[in-house]
PDB file of C-alpha atoms (C1' of nucleotides) in Angstrom:
ATOM      1  CA  MET A   1     109.371 150.968 113.852  1.00 92.00           C
ATOM      2  CA  ALA A   2     109.778 147.707 111.934  1.00 98.00           C
ATOM      3  CA  PHE A   3     113.171 146.012 111.921  1.00 98.00           C
ATOM      4  CA  THR A   4     114.959 142.781 111.096  1.00 98.00           C
ATOM      5  CA  ILE A   5     117.531 141.540 113.576  1.00 98.00           C
ATOM      6  CA  CYS A   6     120.166 138.907 112.881  1.00 98.00           C
ATOM      7  CA  THR A   7     122.395 137.013 115.328  1.00 98.00           C
ATOM      8  CA  TRP A   8     125.600 135.332 114.150  1.00 98.00           C
ATOM      9  CA  ASN A   9     128.533 133.778 115.964  1.00 98.00           C
ATOM     10  CA  ILE A  10     131.238 134.936 113.553  1.00 98.00           C
ATOM     11  CA  ASN A  11     134.297 133.224 115.145  1.00 98.00           C
ATOM     12  CA  SER A  12     136.672 136.180 114.584  1.00 98.00           C
ATOM     13  CA  VAL A  13     135.259 139.373 113.102  1.00 98.00           C
ATOM     14  CA  ARG A  14     138.661 140.372 111.724  1.00 97.00           C
ATOM     15  CA  LEU A  15     139.266 137.108 109.856  1.00 97.00           C
ATOM     16  CA  ARG A  16     135.677 137.151 108.536  1.00 98.00           C
ATOM     17  CA  ALA A  17     135.033 140.865 107.961  1.00 98.00           C
ATOM     18  CA  ASP A  18     134.352 140.002 104.296  1.00 97.00           C
ATOM     19  CA  LEU A  19     131.653 137.505 105.315  1.00 98.00           C
ATOM     20  CA  VAL A  20     130.041 140.102 107.585  1.00 98.00           C
ATOM     21  CA  ALA A  21     130.071 142.570 104.680  1.00 98.00           C
ATOM     22  CA  ALA A  22     128.538 139.958 102.361  1.00 98.00           C
ATOM     23  CA  LEU A  23     125.765 139.266 104.856  1.00 98.00           C
ATOM     24  CA  LEU A  24     125.021 142.986 105.249  1.00 98.00           C
ATOM     25  CA  ARG A  25     124.950 143.525 101.477  1.00 98.00           C
ATOM     26  CA  GLU A  26     122.922 140.441 100.639  1.00 98.00           C
ATOM     27  CA  GLU A  27     120.522 140.153 103.566  1.00 98.00           C
ATOM     28  CA  LYS A  28     120.413 143.718 104.910  1.00 98.00           C
ATOM     29  CA  PRO A  29     119.452 143.015 108.524  1.00 98.00           C
ATOM     30  CA  ASP A  30     118.772 146.368 110.201  1.00 98.00           C
ATOM     31  CA  VAL A  31     120.596 145.133 113.299  1.00 98.00           C
ATOM     32  CA  LEU A  32     123.369 142.520 113.233  1.00 98.00           C
ATOM     33  CA  CYS A  33     124.518 140.999 116.525  1.00 98.00           C
ATOM     34  CA  LEU A  34     127.855 139.192 116.423  1.00 98.00           C
ATOM     35  CA  GLN A  35     129.445 136.888 118.979  1.00 98.00           C
ATOM     36  CA  GLU A  36     132.970 135.526 119.313  1.00 98.00           C
ATOM     37  CA  THR A  37     134.399 138.599 117.637  1.00 98.00           C
ATOM     38  CA  LYS A  38     137.718 137.655 119.307  1.00 97.00           C
ATOM     39  CA  SER A  39     138.975 141.217 119.003  1.00 97.00           C
ATOM     40  CA  PRO A  40     139.609 144.284 121.112  1.00 97.00           C
ATOM     41  CA  VAL A  41     136.943 146.870 120.214  1.00 97.00           C
ATOM     42  CA  ASP A  42     139.490 149.280 118.715  1.00 96.00           C
ATOM     43  CA  LYS A  43     140.610 146.619 116.228  1.00 97.00           C
ATOM     44  CA  ILE A  44     137.153 145.731 114.885  1.00 97.00           C
ATOM     45  CA  PRO A  45     137.007 146.885 111.222  1.00 97.00           C
ATOM     46  CA  PHE A  46     133.999 149.190 111.742  1.00 98.00           C
ATOM     47  CA  PRO A  47     134.810 151.392 108.670  1.00 98.00           C
ATOM     48  CA  ILE A  48     133.992 148.490 106.336  1.00 98.00           C
ATOM     49  CA  PHE A  49     130.530 148.192 107.875  1.00 98.00           C
ATOM     50  CA  GLU A  50     130.001 151.971 108.085  1.00 98.00           C
ATOM     51  CA  GLN A  51     130.672 152.289 104.365  1.00 98.00           C
ATOM     52  CA  LEU A  52     127.874 149.843 103.673  1.00 98.00           C
ATOM     53  CA  GLY A  53     125.448 151.897 105.782  1.00 98.00           C
ATOM     54  CA  TRP A  54     125.728 150.167 109.168  1.00 98.00           C
ATOM     55  CA  LYS A  55     127.163 153.229 110.858  1.00 98.00           C
ATOM     56  CA  TYR A  56     125.953 152.643 114.411  1.00 98.00           C
ATOM     57  CA  ALA A  57     127.685 150.176 116.690  1.00 98.00           C
ATOM     58  CA  GLN A  58     128.057 149.067 120.276  1.00 98.00           C
ATOM     59  CA  ALA A  59     130.722 146.519 121.102  1.00 98.00           C
ATOM     60  CA  ARG A  60     132.713 144.925 123.872  1.00 98.00           C
ATOM     61  CA  GLY A  61     135.829 142.916 123.340  1.00 97.00           C
ATOM     62  CA  GLU A  62     138.938 141.322 124.686  1.00 95.00           C
ATOM     63  CA  LYS A  63     142.083 140.031 123.069  1.00 94.00           C
ATOM     64  CA  GLY A  64     141.584 136.607 121.521  1.00 93.00           C
ATOM     65  CA  TYR A  65     138.477 135.378 123.335  1.00 95.00           C
ATOM     66  CA  ASN A  66     134.751 136.106 123.515  1.00 97.00           C
ATOM     67  CA  GLY A  67     133.618 139.510 122.264  1.00 98.00           C
ATOM     68  CA  VAL A  68     130.185 140.774 121.201  1.00 98.00           C
ATOM     69  CA  ALA A  69     129.142 143.540 118.831  1.00 98.00           C
ATOM     70  CA  ILE A  70     125.929 145.142 117.592  1.00 98.00           C
ATOM     71  CA  LEU A  71     126.088 146.721 114.112  1.00 98.00           C
ATOM     72  CA  SER A  72     123.074 148.754 113.054  1.00 98.00           C
ATOM     73  CA  ARG A  73     121.787 150.950 110.255  1.00 98.00           C
ATOM     74  CA  ILE A  74     119.268 152.463 112.654  1.00 98.00           C
ATOM     75  CA  PRO A  75     120.472 154.585 115.590  1.00 98.00           C
ATOM     76  CA  LEU A  76     121.546 152.891 118.823  1.00 98.00           C
ATOM     77  CA  GLU A  77     121.805 154.292 122.322  1.00 98.00           C
ATOM     78  CA  PRO A  78     124.182 152.551 124.720  1.00 98.00           C
ATOM     79  CA  VAL A  79     122.724 150.435 127.529  1.00 98.00           C
ATOM     80  CA  GLU A  80     124.780 149.182 130.489  1.00 97.00           C
ATOM     81  CA  HIS A  81     125.994 145.611 130.187  1.00 97.00           C
ATOM     82  CA  VAL A  82     126.006 143.017 132.971  1.00 97.00           C
ATOM     83  CA  ASP A  83     129.213 141.500 134.331  1.00 97.00           C
ATOM     84  CA  TRP A  84     127.842 137.944 134.376  1.00 97.00           C
ATOM     85  CA  VAL A  85     129.242 135.729 137.145  1.00 96.00           C
ATOM     86  CA  GLY A  86     131.694 138.538 137.914  1.00 95.00           C
ATOM     87  CA  LYS A  87     134.186 137.322 135.332  1.00 95.00           C
ATOM     88  CA  GLY A  88     134.758 140.691 133.667  1.00 95.00           C
ATOM     89  CA  ASP A  89     134.597 139.026 130.266  1.00 96.00           C
ATOM     90  CA  ALA A  90     133.033 140.363 127.048  1.00 97.00           C
ATOM     91  CA  ARG A  91     129.898 138.224 126.789  1.00 98.00           C
ATOM     92  CA  HIS A  92     127.177 140.897 126.802  1.00 98.00           C
ATOM     93  CA  VAL A  93     126.511 144.157 125.040  1.00 98.00           C
ATOM     94  CA  ALA A  94     123.212 146.015 124.961  1.00 98.00           C
ATOM     95  CA  ALA A  95     121.681 148.942 123.106  1.00 98.00           C
ATOM     96  CA  ARG A  96     118.356 150.750 122.751  1.00 98.00           C
ATOM     97  CA  LEU A  97     116.578 151.228 119.413  1.00 98.00           C
ATOM     98  CA  PRO A  98     114.701 154.422 118.487  1.00 98.00           C
ATOM     99  CA  GLY A  99     111.385 152.740 119.387  1.00 98.00           C
ATOM    100  CA  GLY A 100     112.661 152.096 122.907  1.00 98.00           C
ATOM    101  CA  GLU A 101     113.254 148.351 122.460  1.00 98.00           C
ATOM    102  CA  VAL A 102     116.413 147.129 124.171  1.00 98.00           C
ATOM    103  CA  VAL A 103     118.662 144.688 122.305  1.00 98.00           C
ATOM    104  CA  HIS A 104     120.659 142.277 124.477  1.00 98.00           C
ATOM    105  CA  ASN A 105     123.430 140.431 122.634  1.00 98.00           C
ATOM    106  CA  LEU A 106     124.788 137.511 124.670  1.00 98.00           C
ATOM    107  CA  TYR A 107     127.496 134.882 124.370  1.00 98.00           C
ATOM    108  CA  VAL A 108     126.857 132.165 126.943  1.00 98.00           C
ATOM    109  CA  PRO A 109     129.898 130.052 127.959  1.00 98.00           C
ATOM    110  CA  ALA A 110     130.223 126.817 125.983  1.00 97.00           C
ATOM    111  CA  GLY A 111     130.809 124.854 129.179  1.00 97.00           C
ATOM    112  CA  GLY A 112     133.656 122.494 128.294  1.00 96.00           C
ATOM    113  CA  ASP A 113     133.346 118.795 127.578  1.00 95.00           C
ATOM    114  CA  GLU A 114     132.334 117.092 130.815  1.00 96.00           C
ATOM    115  CA  PRO A 115     128.801 117.872 132.127  1.00 97.00           C
ATOM    116  CA  ASP A 116     129.872 117.679 135.765  1.00 96.00           C
ATOM    117  CA  VAL A 117     130.256 120.778 137.950  1.00 96.00           C
ATOM    118  CA  ALA A 118     132.450 118.856 140.416  1.00 95.00           C
ATOM    119  CA  THR A 119     135.168 118.161 137.872  1.00 94.00           C
ATOM    120  CA  ASN A 120     134.584 120.813 135.192  1.00 96.00           C
ATOM    121  CA  PRO A 121     134.672 124.477 136.292  1.00 96.00           C
ATOM    122  CA  LYS A 122     133.584 125.580 132.806  1.00 97.00           C
ATOM    123  CA  PHE A 123     130.312 123.691 133.172  1.00 97.00           C
ATOM    124  CA  ASP A 124     129.791 125.272 136.598  1.00 97.00           C
ATOM    125  CA  HIS A 125     130.415 128.700 135.054  1.00 97.00           C
ATOM    126  CA  LYS A 126     127.859 127.994 132.312  1.00 98.00           C
ATOM    127  CA  LEU A 127     125.125 126.913 134.740  1.00 98.00           C
ATOM    128  CA  LYS A 128     125.767 129.925 136.998  1.00 98.00           C
ATOM    129  CA  PHE A 129     125.609 132.206 133.962  1.00 98.00           C
ATOM    130  CA  VAL A 130     122.198 130.856 132.914  1.00 98.00           C
ATOM    131  CA  ASP A 131     120.908 131.044 136.508  1.00 98.00           C
ATOM    132  CA  GLN A 132     121.942 134.688 136.634  1.00 98.00           C
ATOM    133  CA  MET A 133     120.158 135.342 133.331  1.00 98.00           C
ATOM    134  CA  ALA A 134     116.956 134.024 134.919  1.00 98.00           C
ATOM    135  CA  ALA A 135     117.299 136.248 137.970  1.00 98.00           C
ATOM    136  CA  HIS A 136     118.439 139.326 136.070  1.00 98.00           C
ATOM    137  CA  PHE A 137     115.543 139.575 133.623  1.00 98.00           C
ATOM    138  CA  GLU A 138     112.780 138.465 135.994  1.00 98.00           C
ATOM    139  CA  GLY A 139     110.177 141.228 136.289  1.00 97.00           C
ATOM    140  CA  GLN A 140     111.765 143.355 133.553  1.00 97.00           C
ATOM    141  CA  ASP A 141     109.578 146.061 132.053  1.00 95.00           C
ATOM    142  CA  GLY A 142     109.569 147.540 128.587  1.00 98.00           C
ATOM    143  CA  GLU A 143     110.121 145.693 125.354  1.00 98.00           C
ATOM    144  CA  ALA A 144     113.346 143.861 124.664  1.00 98.00           C
ATOM    145  CA  VAL A 145     114.923 141.274 122.417  1.00 98.00           C
ATOM    146  CA  LEU A 146     117.616 138.902 123.624  1.00 98.00           C
ATOM    147  CA  VAL A 147     119.762 137.274 120.953  1.00 98.00           C
ATOM    148  CA  GLY A 148     122.961 135.357 120.807  1.00 98.00           C
ATOM    149  CA  ASP A 149     124.911 132.162 120.991  1.00 98.00           C
ATOM    150  CA  LEU A 150     123.297 130.698 124.102  1.00 98.00           C
ATOM    151  CA  ASN A 151     125.214 127.419 123.630  1.00 98.00           C
ATOM    152  CA  ILE A 152     122.171 125.322 124.608  1.00 98.00           C
ATOM    153  CA  ALA A 153     119.890 123.419 122.222  1.00 98.00           C
ATOM    154  CA  PRO A 154     116.724 122.959 124.291  1.00 98.00           C
ATOM    155  CA  GLY A 155     114.362 120.844 122.230  1.00 98.00           C
ATOM    156  CA  GLU A 156     114.499 117.324 120.864  1.00 98.00           C
ATOM    157  CA  ASP A 157     114.197 118.813 117.377  1.00 98.00           C
ATOM    158  CA  ASP A 158     116.969 121.312 118.143  1.00 98.00           C
ATOM    159  CA  VAL A 159     119.588 118.536 117.913  1.00 98.00           C
ATOM    160  CA  TRP A 160     120.292 115.803 115.362  1.00 98.00           C
ATOM    161  CA  SER A 161     119.845 113.073 117.988  1.00 97.00           C
ATOM    162  CA  HIS A 162     118.169 113.800 121.310  1.00 98.00           C
ATOM    163  CA  LYS A 163     119.141 110.412 122.687  1.00 97.00           C
ATOM    164  CA  GLN A 164     122.788 110.575 121.664  1.00 97.00           C
ATOM    165  CA  LEU A 165     123.230 114.093 123.021  1.00 98.00           C
ATOM    166  CA  LEU A 166     121.644 113.688 126.448  1.00 98.00           C
ATOM    167  CA  LYS A 167     125.104 113.566 128.049  1.00 97.00           C
ATOM    168  CA  VAL A 168     126.720 116.031 125.675  1.00 97.00           C
ATOM    169  CA  VAL A 169     127.199 119.580 126.955  1.00 98.00           C
ATOM    170  CA  SER A 170     124.637 121.839 125.197  1.00 98.00           C
ATOM    171  CA  HIS A 171     121.729 119.382 125.480  1.00 98.00           C
ATOM    172  CA  THR A 172     121.923 117.868 128.997  1.00 98.00           C
ATOM    173  CA  PRO A 173     118.704 117.915 131.058  1.00 98.00           C
ATOM    174  CA  ILE A 174     120.161 120.299 133.663  1.00 98.00           C
ATOM    175  CA  GLU A 175     121.120 122.815 130.967  1.00 98.00           C
ATOM    176  CA  VAL A 176     117.741 122.552 129.260  1.00 98.00           C
ATOM    177  CA  GLU A 177     115.948 122.992 132.586  1.00 98.00           C
ATOM    178  CA  LYS A 178     117.919 126.117 133.458  1.00 98.00           C
ATOM    179  CA  PHE A 179     117.574 127.466 129.934  1.00 98.00           C
ATOM    180  CA  GLU A 180     113.780 127.113 130.011  1.00 98.00           C
ATOM    181  CA  ALA A 181     113.666 128.654 133.492  1.00 98.00           C
ATOM    182  CA  ALA A 182     115.696 131.652 132.279  1.00 98.00           C
ATOM    183  CA  ARG A 183     113.380 132.086 129.310  1.00 98.00           C
ATOM    184  CA  ALA A 184     110.180 131.754 131.329  1.00 98.00           C
ATOM    185  CA  ARG A 185     111.284 133.856 134.321  1.00 98.00           C
ATOM    186  CA  GLY A 186     112.381 136.664 132.025  1.00 98.00           C
ATOM    187  CA  GLY A 187     109.014 136.572 130.281  1.00 98.00           C
ATOM    188  CA  TRP A 188     110.775 135.804 126.998  1.00 98.00           C
ATOM    189  CA  GLU A 189     109.221 134.092 124.021  1.00 98.00           C
ATOM    190  CA  ASP A 190     111.299 132.013 121.583  1.00 98.00           C
ATOM    191  CA  VAL A 191     110.358 133.869 118.413  1.00 98.00           C
ATOM    192  CA  VAL A 192     112.309 131.507 116.144  1.00 98.00           C
ATOM    193  CA  ARG A 193     110.275 128.445 117.146  1.00 98.00           C
ATOM    194  CA  LYS A 194     107.143 130.613 117.136  1.00 98.00           C
ATOM    195  CA  HIS A 195     107.510 130.953 113.378  1.00 98.00           C
ATOM    196  CA  LEU A 196     109.275 127.647 112.636  1.00 98.00           C
ATOM    197  CA  PRO A 197     107.492 125.266 115.019  1.00 98.00           C
ATOM    198  CA  GLU A 198     107.904 122.008 113.135  1.00 97.00           C
ATOM    199  CA  GLY A 199     110.872 119.747 112.542  1.00 98.00           C
ATOM    200  CA  LYS A 200     114.613 119.779 112.980  1.00 98.00           C
ATOM    201  CA  LEU A 201     116.198 123.215 113.160  1.00 98.00           C
ATOM    202  CA  TYR A 202     119.919 123.866 113.558  1.00 98.00           C
ATOM    203  CA  SER A 203     122.188 126.913 113.603  1.00 98.00           C
ATOM    204  CA  TRP A 204     125.558 125.227 114.251  1.00 98.00           C
ATOM    205  CA  TRP A 205     127.487 122.375 112.674  1.00 98.00           C
ATOM    206  CA  SER A 206     130.905 121.327 113.992  1.00 97.00           C
ATOM    207  CA  TYR A 207     134.021 122.075 111.982  1.00 96.00           C
ATOM    208  CA  ARG A 208     135.143 118.551 112.810  1.00 93.00           C
ATOM    209  CA  ALA A 209     132.622 116.732 110.627  1.00 92.00           C
ATOM    210  CA  ARG A 210     133.983 115.441 107.333  1.00 89.00           C
ATOM    211  CA  ASP A 211     130.937 116.671 105.442  1.00 95.00           C
ATOM    212  CA  TRP A 212     128.801 118.865 107.698  1.00 96.00           C
ATOM    213  CA  ASP A 213     126.047 119.253 105.100  1.00 97.00           C
ATOM    214  CA  ALA A 214     125.623 115.548 104.314  1.00 96.00           C
ATOM    215  CA  ALA A 215     126.044 114.391 107.929  1.00 96.00           C
ATOM    216  CA  ASP A 216     123.797 117.241 109.133  1.00 97.00           C
ATOM    217  CA  LYS A 217     124.636 116.637 112.791  1.00 97.00           C
ATOM    218  CA  GLY A 218     123.596 120.127 113.826  1.00 98.00           C
ATOM    219  CA  ARG A 219     122.347 121.840 116.949  1.00 98.00           C
ATOM    220  CA  ARG A 220     120.237 124.989 117.455  1.00 98.00           C
ATOM    221  CA  LEU A 221     122.512 126.991 119.753  1.00 98.00           C
ATOM    222  CA  ASP A 222     121.677 130.494 118.499  1.00 98.00           C
ATOM    223  CA  HIS A 223     118.470 132.075 119.676  1.00 98.00           C
ATOM    224  CA  VAL A 224     116.180 135.079 119.458  1.00 98.00           C
ATOM    225  CA  TRP A 225     113.919 135.758 122.428  1.00 98.00           C
ATOM    226  CA  ALA A 226     111.486 138.667 122.723  1.00 98.00           C
ATOM    227  CA  THR A 227     109.256 140.142 125.421  1.00 98.00           C
ATOM    228  CA  PRO A 228     105.516 139.582 124.844  1.00 98.00           C
ATOM    229  CA  GLY A 229     104.733 142.952 123.262  1.00 98.00           C
ATOM    230  CA  LEU A 230     107.614 142.645 120.836  1.00 98.00           C
ATOM    231  CA  ALA A 231     106.995 138.939 120.213  1.00 98.00           C
ATOM    232  CA  ALA A 232     103.469 139.876 119.133  1.00 98.00           C
ATOM    233  CA  ARG A 233     105.038 142.084 116.450  1.00 98.00           C
ATOM    234  CA  SER A 234     107.312 139.299 115.142  1.00 98.00           C
ATOM    235  CA  GLN A 235     106.434 138.321 111.597  1.00 98.00           C
ATOM    236  CA  SER A 236     108.943 135.709 110.463  1.00 98.00           C
ATOM    237  CA  ALA A 237     112.148 133.843 111.324  1.00 98.00           C
ATOM    238  CA  ARG A 238     114.821 132.250 109.179  1.00 98.00           C
ATOM    239  CA  ILE A 239     118.174 130.480 109.526  1.00 98.00           C
ATOM    240  CA  LEU A 240     120.606 131.138 106.672  1.00 98.00           C
ATOM    241  CA  ARG A 241     122.003 127.609 106.456  1.00 98.00           C
ATOM    242  CA  GLU A 242     123.818 128.393 103.211  1.00 98.00           C
ATOM    243  CA  ALA A 243     126.210 130.702 105.095  1.00 98.00           C
ATOM    244  CA  ARG A 244     127.673 127.598 106.765  1.00 98.00           C
ATOM    245  CA  GLY A 245     128.808 126.574 103.277  1.00 97.00           C
ATOM    246  CA  TRP A 246     130.511 129.868 102.400  1.00 97.00           C
ATOM    247  CA  GLU A 247     134.270 129.902 101.913  1.00 96.00           C
ATOM    248  CA  LYS A 248     136.148 129.822 105.237  1.00 96.00           C
ATOM    249  CA  PRO A 249     132.832 129.844 107.110  1.00 97.00           C
ATOM    250  CA  SER A 250     131.931 130.335 110.718  1.00 98.00           C
ATOM    251  CA  ASP A 251     130.671 127.102 112.273  1.00 98.00           C
ATOM    252  CA  HIS A 252     127.418 128.984 113.057  1.00 98.00           C
ATOM    253  CA  ALA A 253     124.735 130.144 110.622  1.00 98.00           C
ATOM    254  CA  PRO A 254     122.994 133.538 110.954  1.00 98.00           C
ATOM    255  CA  VAL A 255     119.507 133.553 112.506  1.00 98.00           C
ATOM    256  CA  PHE A 256     117.011 136.271 111.495  1.00 98.00           C
ATOM    257  CA  VAL A 257     113.751 137.557 112.946  1.00 98.00           C
ATOM    258  CA  THR A 258     111.636 140.327 111.415  1.00 99.00           C
ATOM    259  CA  PHE A 259     109.427 142.535 113.612  1.00 98.00           C
ATOM    260  CA  GLY A 260     106.635 144.749 112.288  1.00 98.00           C
ATOM    261  CA  GLU A 261     105.388 148.130 113.480  1.00 92.00           C
TER     262      GLU A 261
ATOM    263  C1'  DA B   1     136.154 104.498 121.563  1.00 51.28           C
ATOM    264  C1'  DT B   2     138.436 108.021 119.400  1.00 51.28           C
ATOM    265  C1'  DG B   3     139.447 111.929 116.866  1.00 51.28           C
ATOM    266  C1'  DG B   4     138.202 115.035 113.965  1.00 51.28           C
ATOM    267  C1'  DT B   5     138.871 121.390 112.707  1.00 51.28           C
ATOM    268  C1'  DA B   6     139.436 126.216 113.614  1.00 51.28           C
ATOM    269  C1'  DG B   7     141.069 130.690 115.895  1.00 51.28           C
ATOM    270  C1'  DT B   8     144.112 133.281 118.820  1.00 51.28           C
ATOM    271  C1'  DC B   9     147.119 135.828 123.902  1.00 51.28           C
ATOM    272  C1'  DG B  10     149.786 130.025 119.281  1.00 51.28           C
ATOM    273  C1'  DC B  11     154.426 125.412 121.121  1.00 51.28           C
ATOM    274  C1'  DA B  12     148.491 126.127 124.894  1.00 51.28           C
ATOM    275  C1'  DC B  13     144.169 127.453 125.398  1.00 51.28           C
ATOM    276  C1'  DT B  14     139.351 127.994 123.795  1.00 51.28           C
ATOM    277  C1'  DA B  15     135.482 126.451 120.985  1.00 51.28           C
TER     278       DA B  15
END
DNA sequence: ATGGTAGTCGCACTA
């Protein structure tokens, strides 16, 4: 079964339910994976999305922080999530599509400001999280897609300035090394770069820039990975940069990948 | 070198 999947860090699904609805109406991704929903599951406005045809959902949430949700117009079966680093937080939700493909929707910790595990427990948490991702998916069987805000921009062309970001959390060498190890050990392929191999590519621009569009100091923090069989079916990828310019936007843009039969 | 913005469990924490 062919499908288009989209991943989007929405930064509050309740505040931006109208933006989610606009994306569903205008872009019609079969499966929409949201991060930073910042809402208990029972307060997510699912009826708005159901009315538009996205009547299947799997979500995990907490009050105020984190939170991940999968909205779908094709049926979903629940799949057990992982309690990464034993924190009991809502950073992973998973579901199975009718074709048997498993969708993993992840929100990797941002990691704080200082890239030093000795002084910054958030950075330690982030590195442990990515290490556990590597171990967890190693030797997996079946087809799967892993999407989400992975909070790491691995390549030189995934940031506005490789040199100026080498000591900035999200692009430090230790993060990039662990990120690539997690991807390789899980047998994942980066199906966004597969289809958009050349040039700068960003999915996030800080709220703090005076003019995010003109300054264009972005980073590619949001990713779509697929297992080899599914990656072979991938047909195209796209980042909806214009969504960053919508009224009261998320600081992340939606990332899409289309898979064929 | 600093500070800039945004969201929520808001007068503090996260991103």
